[in-house]
Amino acid sequence: MINKKVSIKDIAKLTNTSITTVSFVLNGKGRISKEITKKILDVAAKIGYEPNRMAVGLRTGVSKVIGLVVETIGGPFFGAMAKVIEEEAEKVGYRIIYCSTNNNIQKGKDVIRMLSHQLVDGYIITPMKGLEKDIQSLIADERPVVLIDGYFQGLDIPHVLVDNYGGAYSAVDCLIKAGYKKIGFITADLDLIQLHDRMMGYKGALKAGGLKDDKKMIFKLPFDIDKNEAINSIKNFITQHKQMDAVFFTTNYLGTMGLQSIKELGLNIPGDIGMVSFDDNEIFSLYPPGITTVQQPTYEIAKSAIDLLLSQMSVDKHDISKIKLQIPSKLIERGSTVDKESVLIKK
């Protein structure tokens, strides 16, 4: 049996007052006696009255709701950031509506349209090429927007993300300093600025280390590829490049599939192949001998994003359109990138 939602009419009956009086009390309007006000508020709390947020939003223009639109809310990276954003938002009375796009442009457009109909007060969005006009429409409608984990080149929209170029550069530089010279690069076949920056960091480190930038050592996997098919594709790539002595994975989900691929090939890390993954994951610290990773500062990214958004929604609305934050990553060195010569001696 579905419980009936408590209404203002129910509170009026229970307190023997009018609907108008109850409405005035719940919305802090009118001159109602302290005695009646206390009676109405006590009854409302006792029976679990919750205002219709859409109705409140239509009346006041403020819904106290923030829309969070990310690649996938179920992943460890976005899940960790969502937790921080929700906790910080709750401190000032805001709730969060979570939405995932799965890097599908049409789904992203549909999600933004749905949230705009819900009259949410502000948006934190992981951008994709193709959503520029949709996001600019929100801004034109005076809805605050902060981009997270990406940005649009040439557009003044505040954004917060990790230093993807610097993180990838430090990872590849770590491999080069450990003696690896044929370093493969495995990434998702997505037109995302963060993945582009990671590739540029990879190429920059190779150049600085005096190594050749070989297109054949770069492998792109479709984002929506079946897991088993992806693992087989990675295995084929590694098998076809026997000279490859290390590999850099640009995301943790690719890194975990890479681990399985390397294991199924019967290869040893780092004896047969060195490895680094962008974005840390619990499995990388547990998998022998430990996988070196680029750790993203999820708390700092999320905290900065929600702070920027709330600053736009304050009474003294600040113009932060030109704020573009890149937060440094941290290289966590583990056994997968130990000095190559020491590994060869042991073999």
mmCIF file of N, CA and C in Angstrom, residues 181-185 199 202-203 206-207 211-219 237 241 243-244:
data_model
loop_
_atom_site.group_PDB
_atom_site.id
_atom_site.type_symbol
_atom_site.label_atom_id
_atom_site.label_comp_id
_atom_site.label_asym_id
_atom_site.label_seq_id
_atom_site.Cartn_x
_atom_site.Cartn_y
_atom_site.Cartn_z
ATOM 1 N N LYS A 181 62.022 1.951 -22.465
ATOM 2 C CA LYS A 181 62.226 2.750 -23.684
ATOM 3 C C LYS A 181 61.119 2.571 -24.726
ATOM 4 N N LYS A 182 60.407 1.487 -24.682
ATOM 5 C CA LYS A 182 59.325 1.228 -25.636
ATOM 6 C C LYS A 182 58.006 1.215 -24.866
ATOM 7 N N ILE A 183 57.436 2.390 -24.695
ATOM 8 C CA ILE A 183 56.278 2.545 -23.798
ATOM 9 C C ILE A 183 54.994 2.694 -24.607
ATOM 10 N N GLY A 184 54.094 1.751 -24.431
ATOM 11 C CA GLY A 184 52.805 1.793 -25.114
ATOM 12 C C GLY A 184 51.827 2.707 -24.389
ATOM 13 N N PHE A 185 50.787 3.117 -25.104
ATOM 14 C CA PHE A 185 49.791 4.054 -24.571
ATOM 15 C C PHE A 185 48.407 3.525 -24.946
ATOM 16 N N MET A 199 47.372 12.306 -23.433
ATOM 17 C CA MET A 199 48.191 11.871 -24.561
ATOM 18 C C MET A 199 49.326 12.859 -24.822
ATOM 19 N N TYR A 202 52.013 12.270 -22.346
ATOM 20 C CA TYR A 202 52.767 11.067 -22.740
ATOM 21 C C TYR A 202 53.802 11.418 -23.810
ATOM 22 N N LYS A 203 53.353 12.126 -24.835
ATOM 23 C CA LYS A 203 54.254 12.500 -25.931
ATOM 24 C C LYS A 203 55.327 13.480 -25.457
ATOM 25 N N LEU A 206 58.031 11.562 -23.617
ATOM 26 C CA LEU A 206 58.870 10.800 -24.554
ATOM 27 C C LEU A 206 59.901 11.724 -25.204
ATOM 28 N N LYS A 207 59.431 12.883 -25.656
ATOM 29 C CA LYS A 207 60.327 13.838 -26.324
ATOM 30 C C LYS A 207 61.420 14.316 -25.370
ATOM 31 N N LEU A 211 63.090 9.891 -26.557
ATOM 32 C CA LEU A 211 62.508 8.686 -27.153
ATOM 33 C C LEU A 211 61.585 9.049 -28.312
ATOM 34 N N LYS A 212 61.452 8.116 -29.241
ATOM 35 C CA LYS A 212 60.653 8.339 -30.434
ATOM 36 C C LYS A 212 59.159 8.240 -30.116
ATOM 37 N N ASP A 213 58.388 9.161 -30.682
ATOM 38 C CA ASP A 213 56.920 9.140 -30.569
ATOM 39 C C ASP A 213 56.384 8.300 -31.737
ATOM 40 N N ASP A 214 56.039 7.044 -31.453
ATOM 41 C CA ASP A 214 55.615 6.097 -32.480
ATOM 42 C C ASP A 214 54.100 5.898 -32.421
ATOM 43 N N LYS A 215 53.389 6.268 -33.480
ATOM 44 C CA LYS A 215 51.927 6.130 -33.524
ATOM 45 C C LYS A 215 51.476 4.689 -33.318
ATOM 46 N N LYS A 216 52.317 3.747 -33.740
ATOM 47 C CA LYS A 216 51.954 2.330 -33.615
ATOM 48 C C LYS A 216 51.886 1.889 -32.157
ATOM 49 N N MET A 217 52.484 2.667 -31.269
ATOM 50 C CA MET A 217 52.490 2.314 -29.846
ATOM 51 C C MET A 217 51.291 2.895 -29.106
ATOM 52 N N ILE A 218 50.409 3.560 -29.864
ATOM 53 C CA ILE A 218 49.197 4.132 -29.270
ATOM 54 C C ILE A 218 47.987 3.300 -29.700
ATOM 55 N N PHE A 219 47.190 2.875 -28.727
ATOM 56 C CA PHE A 219 46.023 2.024 -29.007
ATOM 57 C C PHE A 219 44.776 2.635 -28.375
ATOM 58 N N PHE A 237 47.089 -6.299 -28.814
ATOM 59 C CA PHE A 237 47.980 -5.149 -28.952
ATOM 60 C C PHE A 237 49.338 -5.447 -28.322
ATOM 61 N N HIS A 241 53.181 -6.196 -30.301
ATOM 62 C CA HIS A 241 54.290 -5.262 -30.064
ATOM 63 C C HIS A 241 55.219 -5.857 -29.003
ATOM 64 N N GLN A 243 58.266 -5.702 -28.707
ATOM 65 C CA GLN A 243 59.340 -4.826 -28.257
ATOM 66 C C GLN A 243 58.887 -3.906 -27.128
ATOM 67 N N MET A 244 57.580 -3.813 -26.903
ATOM 68 C CA MET A 244 57.029 -2.923 -25.874
ATOM 69 C C MET A 244 57.428 -3.437 -24.486
#
